[in-house]
């Protein structure tokens, strides 16, 4: 007998996607995708987050034949804290003794060496521990078997403040002689630049190139290509700037097999690929186009990789990026066909035919895939770890472009409620939640997201807004947010919300907003400055702009607000006016505030100050804190509690009873500042 849909209140639909399944594929507020892939001989290696294992990041290996398996058992956690957001935290190479792996362990941030194929072998430390501030941290390691060293980015704290830090390219002996001796760590360049990426060595290893930038810029605003001559001792001499800088940032630089440099620069307003003369810095565009061949760089991201035959594997597109092969000689760009339309900037190449990456489709989760470009054969190296989900319960994503009040475009991804066994009451529209992503330098993708499906399969619509400032749509779209954070992002979300009402998809008064980190700021400001939303879920948010601009955050983003809001010394009133902590009296609707106690980016003090100033206001709310969680939740127990609390909030506001979900206690802050009990 064919299943029949039963009329059921929106939000109360029975769904097989429970909180455990929805959060199994999430970490730090994003889809828990594999990352930082590499090719080691015939094998493919990568890291993947494990929310169900205390949120640790596991180094994995996938042989050409046979099952994938972890390289390291628990509790080893392969994750760097350089610039707090980390980067690639592992490297491996094959020698006469088999495979040697080097990795950063999250707990102490030391580099370790490990022989995974030697029975009984244990990881051994390569770097010392420092008790000063955040200690010694490492990212982007590369093994140099000839010199018996591992090279990478060293972040060294010189004091207890978040800005008491220096960064250099350094070399560590593989024999372990530096494990207790800081003086045995060799610095290969000076610390004249505030931020650097890991070095890329020329085929003859006589030159090295890397990216560098300084305060007050972010890398996607001003990263430059640095180049140096490498001596026999490995020291980098005659360091100079080759290309890039403010207004022409570089996303990535790599050496081609012929000794030239390839780089993604944004000089035309789009990150395009160029060949760079390493002697003169002269540039030649390889495929000029109004689309992106790069993106907002953080340590270790790779949008392209040169093959040994001269072709280049590239990711390109507007918004979503897909895999293609570029022939620099002919200018031909040929897309790799297939259903995977979303590729992450984690490309690795080997030889002239192997390309490995992380890709997803509208009904396929992110997977590690290998493409043989000679045959166009695609092999799935590693599938998603969570169980199969009936596609009938997954929403059909729609990439939409809405038009703002002044005629500008606003990009968004629309997800309508979908459940084969339920339909909403006749004549009623579902509640909708507007998601503001946690950028600004991020983008909401159209990949399968079970956290979204958790809501849509219950009868709640979701729309993710790629508000102005989001990369992937050209510099002009990204720079709409310049000095307009808290204005453009809020207006774009409201534009989309109102458009859904105008189209008859949603109803005024049944709209919510939700966001984490920067998106949490957008959600909170939306409650302060608009009357569009009936409630909000605010996760580990920015609430006090002034505190972020005056040293109460980490070094990497300590000057970020210079571009997002304006220099604090020049526009102090702007910081006051746009901070949600300044205007709690304007909030009139319920909200849920979620915070990790160990967050060093958006510290709990902001949330506590916000709630103290809300004292005496008749606004129902809940404040949940989670011990041991940082900026973005990683432990599955935390994420389960958070998403169930969020669903309960919507049920209480929109008038439905979600089956099997504990009721979220809501409180009104009294004049003493007491509020809902924390977890």
XYZ file of C-alpha atoms in Angstrom:
679
model
C 0.000 0.000 0.000
C 1.333 3.441 -0.901
C 2.197 5.671 2.046
C -0.213 8.547 2.516
C 0.602 11.975 3.894
C -1.253 12.812 7.089
C -2.181 16.392 7.870
C -0.074 17.316 10.880
C 0.877 20.676 12.417
C 4.063 22.107 10.965
C 6.973 21.417 13.302
C 5.352 18.320 14.784
C 5.997 15.931 11.887
C 7.558 12.619 12.879
C 11.038 12.282 11.389
C 13.651 9.518 11.284
C 16.363 12.209 11.443
C 16.813 12.535 15.185
C 19.242 14.841 16.976
C 21.982 12.198 17.115
C 21.835 11.590 13.369
C 21.557 15.294 12.541
C 24.634 16.190 14.578
C 26.740 13.192 13.561
C 27.614 15.130 10.435
C 28.363 18.486 12.087
C 31.333 20.084 13.827
C 32.066 23.627 14.951
C 28.829 24.824 13.369
C 29.659 23.425 9.944
C 29.224 20.178 8.053
C 31.772 17.683 9.414
C 33.490 17.176 6.081
C 36.836 15.483 5.545
C 39.686 17.933 5.015
C 43.362 18.383 4.136
C 43.700 15.435 1.784
C 47.037 14.181 0.509
C 48.428 11.448 -1.729
C 51.028 9.146 -0.137
C 52.159 6.559 -2.679
C 49.089 4.587 -3.692
C 47.154 5.755 -0.654
C 44.976 8.777 0.065
C 45.237 10.391 3.501
C 43.020 13.002 5.133
C 41.595 14.146 8.450
C 37.985 13.923 9.543
C 36.188 15.214 12.655
C 34.472 12.774 15.013
C 31.709 14.515 16.957
C 30.814 11.203 18.616
C 34.380 10.764 19.929
C 34.683 13.910 22.043
C 35.033 15.945 18.893
C 38.552 14.760 18.098
C 39.985 14.984 14.572
C 41.222 11.665 13.222
C 43.962 11.135 10.636
C 42.749 8.545 8.120
C 44.277 6.527 5.298
C 42.577 4.898 2.329
C 44.498 2.268 0.354
C 43.949 1.673 -3.344
C 42.201 -1.539 -2.305
C 40.721 -2.446 1.046
C 39.014 -0.621 3.869
C 39.933 2.820 5.121
C 41.310 2.982 8.642
C 42.606 5.477 11.182
C 46.330 6.153 11.247
C 46.212 6.871 14.973
C 43.997 5.554 17.771
C 42.364 7.760 20.379
C 43.040 9.968 22.184
C 45.379 11.372 19.502
C 43.694 14.466 18.052
C 45.232 15.825 14.826
C 44.358 19.500 14.987
C 46.361 22.729 15.007
C 45.557 25.903 16.937
C 47.731 28.273 14.896
C 45.731 31.531 14.496
C 43.097 29.629 16.563
C 41.399 28.353 13.403
C 44.312 26.008 12.682
C 45.155 24.579 9.306
C 46.678 21.442 7.853
C 48.131 19.548 10.808
C 49.801 16.501 9.247
C 52.314 15.335 6.660
C 53.595 11.933 5.576
C 56.356 10.577 3.371
C 57.696 7.171 2.372
C 61.332 6.196 2.897
C 63.318 2.941 3.119
C 61.622 2.122 6.445
C 58.055 2.614 5.236
C 55.759 5.553 5.882
C 56.689 8.300 8.308
C 53.846 10.514 9.534
C 54.218 13.822 11.333
C 51.249 15.472 13.042
C 50.156 18.135 15.520
C 48.412 16.833 18.634
C 45.686 19.219 19.769
C 46.127 18.804 23.512
C 49.727 20.087 23.670
C 50.232 21.449 20.106
C 53.510 19.546 19.787
C 54.670 17.928 16.569
C 54.951 14.142 16.762
C 56.514 11.573 14.459
C 54.963 8.147 13.991
C 55.637 4.972 12.002
C 52.111 3.605 11.475
C 53.229 0.352 9.845
C 55.803 -0.603 12.495
C 54.257 -2.983 15.063
C 54.259 -1.513 18.541
C 55.417 1.914 17.416
C 54.215 4.911 19.406
C 54.176 8.591 18.437
C 57.268 10.393 19.689
C 57.459 14.152 20.272
C 59.605 16.301 18.019
C 59.021 19.740 19.521
C 59.267 21.175 23.038
C 56.572 22.569 25.296
C 56.526 26.225 26.285
C 54.733 27.565 29.327
C 54.516 31.095 27.957
C 51.017 32.191 26.927
C 49.634 29.830 24.305
C 52.978 28.046 24.017
C 54.440 26.739 20.759
C 52.055 25.817 17.965
C 52.599 24.334 14.520
C 50.792 24.155 11.187
C 51.402 23.072 7.588
C 54.237 20.605 8.287
C 56.284 19.291 5.349
C 58.790 16.453 5.677
C 62.287 16.953 4.223
C 63.825 13.474 4.196
C 67.086 14.718 2.683
C 67.797 17.072 5.574
C 66.047 14.882 8.149
C 63.715 17.700 9.164
C 60.125 18.776 9.137
C 59.394 22.344 8.037
C 56.313 24.382 8.828
C 54.776 27.435 10.427
C 55.770 28.040 14.030
C 53.520 30.258 16.149
C 55.316 31.176 19.361
C 53.803 33.127 22.232
C 56.140 35.596 23.898
C 53.771 36.668 26.671
C 50.384 36.003 28.195
C 48.351 38.333 25.976
C 46.642 37.138 22.778
C 48.780 39.538 20.746
C 52.083 38.504 22.337
C 52.994 36.207 19.476
C 55.424 35.796 16.597
C 55.309 33.546 13.539
C 58.155 32.144 11.455
C 58.953 29.295 9.103
C 60.956 26.821 11.136
C 62.678 23.430 10.834
C 62.560 20.665 13.433
C 64.916 17.630 13.461
C 63.173 14.331 12.852
C 65.502 12.615 15.315
C 63.659 14.164 18.267
C 66.588 16.263 19.479
C 64.355 19.341 19.748
C 61.708 17.604 21.863
C 63.108 19.227 25.002
C 65.293 21.913 23.492
C 63.834 25.067 21.919
C 67.292 26.050 20.663
C 67.320 22.988 18.406
C 64.393 24.423 16.439
C 65.915 26.285 13.490
C 64.206 29.430 12.248
C 64.445 29.621 8.460
C 63.134 33.179 8.037
C 62.779 36.208 10.279
C 59.609 37.233 12.067
C 59.133 40.457 10.132
C 55.641 39.510 8.965
C 52.740 39.048 11.358
C 51.128 36.145 9.492
C 52.584 33.581 7.104
C 51.585 30.379 5.371
C 53.749 27.307 4.972
C 56.466 27.363 2.307
C 56.150 25.841 -1.151
C 59.528 24.687 -2.515
C 60.525 24.855 -6.177
C 61.222 21.535 -7.925
C 64.984 22.000 -7.389
C 64.352 23.226 -3.780
C 66.492 26.302 -4.398
C 63.597 28.673 -3.904
C 60.611 28.877 -1.611
C 57.384 30.834 -1.921
C 54.728 31.504 0.681
C 51.984 33.972 1.594
C 52.293 36.780 4.145
C 50.150 39.637 5.436
C 50.044 42.014 8.394
C 47.601 43.808 10.628
C 45.164 45.406 10.074
C 44.461 43.227 7.032
C 42.946 39.779 6.694
C 44.542 37.386 4.166
C 41.652 37.746 1.706
C 42.282 41.503 1.698
C 46.059 41.728 1.353
C 48.016 38.455 1.218
C 51.263 38.748 -0.770
C 53.543 36.195 -2.399
C 56.919 36.122 -0.676
C 59.834 34.437 -2.439
C 63.316 33.613 -1.184
C 66.464 31.815 -2.205
C 67.083 28.669 -0.159
C 70.692 27.959 0.851
C 72.310 24.600 1.427
C 71.530 25.061 5.109
C 67.837 25.581 4.351
C 67.897 29.224 5.457
C 65.737 31.553 3.339
C 67.729 34.525 2.064
C 66.992 37.525 -0.151
C 63.347 37.438 0.904
C 61.228 39.770 -1.212
C 57.630 40.432 -2.194
C 56.763 39.072 -5.630
C 53.096 39.928 -6.157
C 49.816 40.644 -4.415
C 49.029 42.889 -1.489
C 46.179 45.218 -0.451
C 43.508 45.273 -3.135
C 45.102 42.355 -5.002
C 45.163 39.516 -2.446
C 46.624 36.091 -3.233
C 44.624 33.009 -2.267
C 47.211 30.343 -3.116
C 50.653 29.907 -4.685
C 52.217 26.698 -6.048
C 55.221 25.731 -8.162
C 54.623 24.146 -11.538
C 56.828 21.332 -12.808
C 58.652 23.717 -15.159
C 59.825 25.933 -12.279
C 57.310 28.733 -12.785
C 54.826 29.822 -10.156
C 51.056 29.554 -10.337
C 48.929 31.792 -8.162
C 45.312 32.799 -7.634
C 45.072 36.604 -7.416
C 42.036 38.878 -7.193
C 43.387 41.775 -9.231
C 40.327 41.925 -11.550
C 37.764 41.602 -8.763
C 37.716 37.818 -9.172
C 40.268 35.259 -7.993
C 41.722 34.087 -11.309
C 44.734 31.905 -12.030
C 48.025 33.452 -13.195
C 51.469 32.270 -14.148
C 54.025 34.314 -12.193
C 57.603 34.833 -13.251
C 59.608 34.043 -10.072
C 62.340 36.515 -11.105
C 60.311 39.551 -12.098
C 56.822 38.966 -10.696
C 55.384 39.461 -14.172
C 51.880 37.970 -14.417
C 50.063 36.207 -17.223
C 46.393 35.355 -16.835
C 45.702 31.716 -17.695
C 41.902 31.908 -17.928
C 40.405 35.367 -17.367
C 36.814 35.000 -16.209
C 34.243 36.546 -13.889
C 34.275 33.567 -11.595
C 36.373 32.372 -8.689
C 39.433 30.109 -8.951
C 40.311 30.777 -5.317
C 38.703 32.018 -2.149
C 39.170 33.329 1.381
C 42.432 31.741 2.472
C 43.199 30.122 5.762
C 46.248 27.985 6.321
C 46.423 24.946 4.050
C 43.485 25.514 1.707
C 44.108 24.554 -1.922
C 41.877 25.431 -4.860
C 44.259 24.189 -7.550
C 47.106 21.741 -8.092
C 49.557 21.549 -11.017
C 49.907 18.149 -12.682
C 53.270 16.986 -14.000
C 52.154 17.272 -17.651
C 51.549 21.025 -17.313
C 47.789 20.940 -16.863
C 46.235 22.262 -13.673
C 43.398 20.755 -11.669
C 41.253 23.695 -10.574
C 38.107 24.505 -8.640
C 36.087 27.289 -10.217
C 32.652 28.849 -10.319
C 30.337 31.449 -8.829
C 29.140 30.390 -5.438
C 29.600 26.633 -5.683
C 32.912 25.543 -7.185
C 33.333 22.468 -9.384
C 36.391 20.530 -10.513
C 37.931 21.154 -13.941
C 41.189 20.713 -15.850
C 42.898 23.785 -17.233
C 45.435 23.565 -20.041
C 47.544 26.747 -19.728
C 48.964 26.251 -23.195
C 45.650 26.230 -25.035
C 43.484 28.012 -22.482
C 40.991 25.134 -22.540
C 39.002 24.590 -19.349
C 37.142 21.268 -19.188
C 34.830 20.429 -16.306
C 34.953 16.976 -14.755
C 31.434 15.638 -15.171
C 29.414 14.112 -12.368
C 26.787 14.821 -9.750
C 29.208 16.429 -7.282
C 28.675 20.162 -7.611
C 30.283 21.352 -4.370
C 34.047 20.912 -3.944
C 35.948 22.108 -0.891
C 39.391 23.755 -1.245
C 41.270 20.621 -0.276
C 42.719 19.460 -3.587
C 45.743 17.169 -3.871
C 47.326 15.901 -7.087
C 49.848 13.227 -8.024
C 51.538 12.698 -11.366
C 49.605 13.643 -14.462
C 46.318 11.855 -13.794
C 45.433 11.653 -10.086
C 43.315 14.328 -8.447
C 41.932 13.865 -4.946
C 39.478 16.128 -3.186
C 36.420 16.494 -0.976
C 33.135 16.847 -2.842
C 29.389 16.691 -2.352
C 26.175 17.044 -4.296
C 22.658 18.157 -3.567
C 21.802 14.644 -2.428
C 25.307 13.389 -1.682
C 27.259 14.225 1.484
C 30.871 15.342 1.428
C 33.121 12.422 0.562
C 36.792 11.897 -0.230
C 36.941 11.154 -3.942
C 39.729 10.359 -6.379
C 39.454 11.290 -10.047
C 41.520 9.686 -12.793
C 41.555 12.520 -15.302
C 42.780 10.202 -18.063
C 39.691 8.007 -17.864
C 37.257 10.363 -16.031
C 36.714 7.541 -13.524
C 35.667 8.704 -10.070
C 36.385 6.539 -7.027
C 34.834 7.194 -3.634
C 37.678 6.723 -1.175
C 35.676 7.383 1.965
C 31.939 7.723 2.410
C 30.157 9.723 5.085
C 30.303 8.021 8.487
C 26.660 8.499 9.443
C 24.024 6.048 8.310
C 22.037 6.197 5.116
C 19.068 8.564 5.092
C 15.988 8.013 2.979
C 16.218 10.795 0.345
C 12.475 11.309 0.660
C 13.164 13.054 3.992
C 15.848 15.328 2.572
C 14.848 18.780 1.303
C 15.394 19.674 -2.318
C 17.826 22.600 -2.191
C 17.226 25.632 -4.361
C 19.888 28.237 -5.103
C 18.000 31.535 -5.164
C 18.815 35.154 -5.915
C 16.636 37.739 -4.195
C 16.553 41.454 -4.971
C 17.192 43.917 -2.186
C 15.485 47.295 -1.652
C 18.145 49.095 -3.722
C 18.123 46.538 -6.528
C 21.168 44.555 -5.453
C 21.358 40.760 -5.471
C 21.179 38.649 -2.320
C 22.212 35.010 -2.668
C 20.505 32.323 -0.598
C 19.806 28.593 -0.442
C 16.155 27.670 0.097
C 14.980 24.444 1.763
C 11.242 23.798 1.897
C 9.757 21.304 4.382
C 9.693 17.752 3.028
C 8.372 14.549 4.579
C 6.603 11.779 2.625
C 4.335 10.943 5.571
C 3.157 14.400 6.596
C 1.649 17.558 5.191
C 0.761 20.810 6.882
C -2.748 22.008 7.722
C -4.722 23.267 4.750
C -4.235 26.961 4.125
C -1.366 27.276 6.605
C 2.259 28.144 5.844
C 5.182 26.565 7.687
C 7.386 28.462 10.108
C 10.731 29.433 8.575
C 14.173 29.895 10.096
C 16.616 32.266 8.420
C 20.178 30.995 8.864
C 23.004 33.544 8.888
C 26.247 31.661 8.280
C 29.222 32.062 10.602
C 31.446 33.978 8.178
C 31.662 36.663 7.120
C 34.387 34.924 5.074
C 32.425 31.676 4.750
C 29.712 30.510 2.351
C 26.678 28.301 2.919
C 26.940 25.435 0.435
C 24.249 23.311 -1.214
C 25.717 20.050 0.076
C 23.567 17.617 2.043
C 23.173 18.990 5.560
C 21.344 16.753 8.023
C 21.064 19.573 10.524
C 18.889 21.403 8.015
C 17.007 18.184 7.268
C 16.339 17.798 11.007
C 14.113 20.864 10.751
C 12.674 20.514 7.244
C 11.643 16.891 7.830
C 9.616 18.162 10.806
C 7.820 20.817 8.788
C 10.063 23.848 9.381
C 11.494 25.680 6.382
C 15.096 26.862 6.321
C 16.768 29.492 4.172
C 20.531 30.037 4.366
C 21.520 33.555 3.385
C 24.876 34.186 1.738
C 24.678 37.823 2.732
C 26.904 40.593 1.364
C 30.452 39.860 2.433
C 30.261 36.192 1.473
C 33.113 35.050 -0.799
C 32.437 33.245 -4.042
C 30.509 35.983 -5.829
C 33.313 38.410 -6.637
C 35.044 41.159 -4.708
C 32.256 43.696 -5.203
C 29.771 41.390 -3.446
C 32.258 40.598 -0.696
C 33.069 44.257 -0.106
C 29.431 45.214 0.305
C 30.109 44.417 3.960
C 33.101 46.768 4.267
C 32.365 48.994 7.284
C 28.753 47.766 7.035
C 28.779 44.724 9.323
C 25.592 44.773 11.330
C 23.843 46.657 8.524
C 24.195 44.861 5.163
C 24.094 41.353 6.625
C 21.015 42.212 8.684
C 19.291 43.874 5.714
C 20.072 40.942 3.413
C 18.602 38.420 5.847
C 15.503 40.584 6.281
C 15.191 40.966 2.497
C 15.087 37.202 2.076
C 12.668 36.729 4.963
C 10.251 39.319 3.620
C 10.509 37.881 0.106
C 9.428 34.464 1.409
C 6.331 36.095 2.870
C 5.641 38.005 -0.345
C 5.948 34.781 -2.357
C 3.463 33.017 -0.094
C 6.009 30.499 1.194
C 6.005 31.884 4.734
C 3.814 33.990 6.997
C 4.749 37.176 8.831
C 5.031 36.429 12.547
C 6.244 32.870 11.920
C 9.853 33.669 11.079
C 12.931 33.016 13.216
C 16.607 33.797 12.729
C 19.559 31.681 13.721
C 23.325 32.111 13.540
C 26.629 31.260 15.195
C 29.777 33.356 15.622
C 29.507 36.190 13.068
C 26.066 34.815 12.227
C 25.231 35.051 15.926
C 26.050 38.750 15.734
C 23.763 39.094 12.704
C 20.961 37.286 14.531
C 21.351 39.398 17.671
C 21.507 42.694 15.739
C 18.425 41.581 13.804
C 16.474 41.399 17.065
C 17.726 44.833 18.045
C 17.081 46.636 14.744
C 14.197 44.856 12.973
C 10.729 43.513 13.755
C 10.921 40.675 11.231
C 11.507 37.729 13.569
C 9.440 36.129 16.300
C 12.466 34.555 18.019
C 16.147 33.774 17.556
C 18.774 31.132 18.270
C 22.142 32.782 18.934
C 25.232 30.587 19.162
C 28.678 31.681 20.516
C 28.053 35.180 19.157
C 29.840 38.484 18.842
C 27.820 40.778 21.107
C 30.263 43.534 22.044
C 32.203 45.009 19.125
C 34.270 47.278 21.345
C 35.690 44.367 23.337
C 36.812 42.640 20.141
C 38.478 45.827 18.934
C 40.356 46.382 22.190
C 42.208 43.118 22.719
C 39.527 40.784 24.031
C 39.869 38.269 21.218
C 42.624 36.338 19.467
C 45.392 37.866 17.354
C 44.266 36.724 13.898
C 40.977 38.645 14.017
C 42.003 41.390 16.454
C 41.949 44.011 13.673
C 39.241 42.412 11.542
C 36.729 45.032 12.612
C 38.854 47.778 11.042
C 37.407 46.665 7.714
C 34.051 45.320 8.902
C 33.116 48.317 11.059
C 35.911 50.905 10.705
C 38.932 51.850 12.847
C 37.653 52.074 16.414
C 39.557 55.295 17.127
C 37.856 56.992 14.186
C 34.286 55.700 14.563
C 33.784 54.773 18.253
C 30.074 55.615 18.082
C 29.633 53.027 15.349
C 30.957 50.317 17.693
C 28.564 51.443 20.389
C 25.536 51.728 18.111
C 25.957 48.345 16.397
C 26.727 46.253 19.485
C 23.763 44.178 20.703
C 25.132 44.452 24.254
C 24.416 48.200 24.082
C 20.715 47.878 23.245
C 19.175 44.895 25.090
C 16.093 47.017 25.843
C 15.191 46.878 22.135
C 14.767 43.100 22.213
C 11.113 42.130 22.627
C 10.984 38.502 21.429
C 12.232 35.223 22.954
C 15.726 33.958 22.246
C 18.055 31.072 23.019
C 21.717 31.897 23.716
C 24.289 29.083 23.518
C 27.905 29.491 24.618
C 31.051 27.401 25.150
C 32.974 28.135 28.339
C 36.394 27.818 26.635
C 35.681 30.146 23.708
C 38.706 32.444 23.208
C 37.274 34.094 20.077
C 33.844 35.145 21.357
C 34.355 34.927 25.080
C 31.572 34.059 27.538
C 32.009 37.441 29.242
C 30.220 39.051 26.284
C 27.156 36.863 26.743
C 27.139 37.419 30.485
C 27.416 41.185 30.085
C 24.569 41.112 27.571
C 22.314 39.193 29.938
C 23.189 41.429 32.881
C 22.045 44.435 30.879
C 18.826 42.624 29.986
C 17.961 42.399 33.682
C 14.406 43.414 34.459
C 13.205 43.138 30.870
C 10.154 40.883 30.282
C 11.838 38.874 27.530
C 11.639 35.060 27.781
C 14.985 33.482 27.036
C 17.312 30.610 27.855
C 21.075 30.696 28.319
C 22.896 27.372 28.040
C 26.627 27.056 28.580
C 28.721 24.003 27.780
C 31.871 23.141 29.689
C 34.972 22.464 27.616
C 33.490 23.748 24.369
C 35.283 26.443 22.402
C 34.241 28.530 19.432
C 31.901 26.191 17.610
C 30.664 23.034 19.292
C 32.501 19.780 18.545
C 31.185 17.270 21.079
C 28.076 15.479 19.875
C 26.420 15.549 23.298
C 26.655 19.323 23.235
C 25.258 19.555 19.724
C 22.352 17.227 20.552
C 21.410 19.349 23.556
C 21.716 22.515 21.479
C 19.595 21.415 18.516
C 16.869 19.946 20.738
C 16.748 23.183 22.733
C 16.458 25.119 19.475
C 13.561 22.979 18.261
C 11.824 23.384 21.606
C 12.176 27.169 21.339
C 10.445 27.167 17.958
C 7.713 24.901 19.278
C 6.968 27.239 22.176
C 6.976 30.333 19.961
C 5.133 28.923 16.933
C 2.676 26.765 18.839
C 3.572 23.148 18.109
C 4.736 20.277 20.287
C 7.769 18.508 18.772
C 7.414 14.824 19.664
C 10.073 13.395 21.966
C 11.831 16.719 22.592
C 12.278 17.920 26.191
C 10.794 21.337 26.860
C 13.364 24.122 27.043
C 12.953 26.066 30.306
C 12.504 29.738 29.448
C 13.083 32.462 32.009
C 12.748 36.197 32.369
C 15.873 37.903 33.705
C 15.182 39.617 37.008
C 16.750 42.840 38.206
C 19.647 40.946 39.812
C 20.631 39.438 36.445
C 19.628 35.854 37.335
C 18.599 33.863 34.291
C 17.912 30.363 33.034
C 19.958 27.604 34.556
C 23.080 26.715 32.577
C 24.150 23.228 31.497
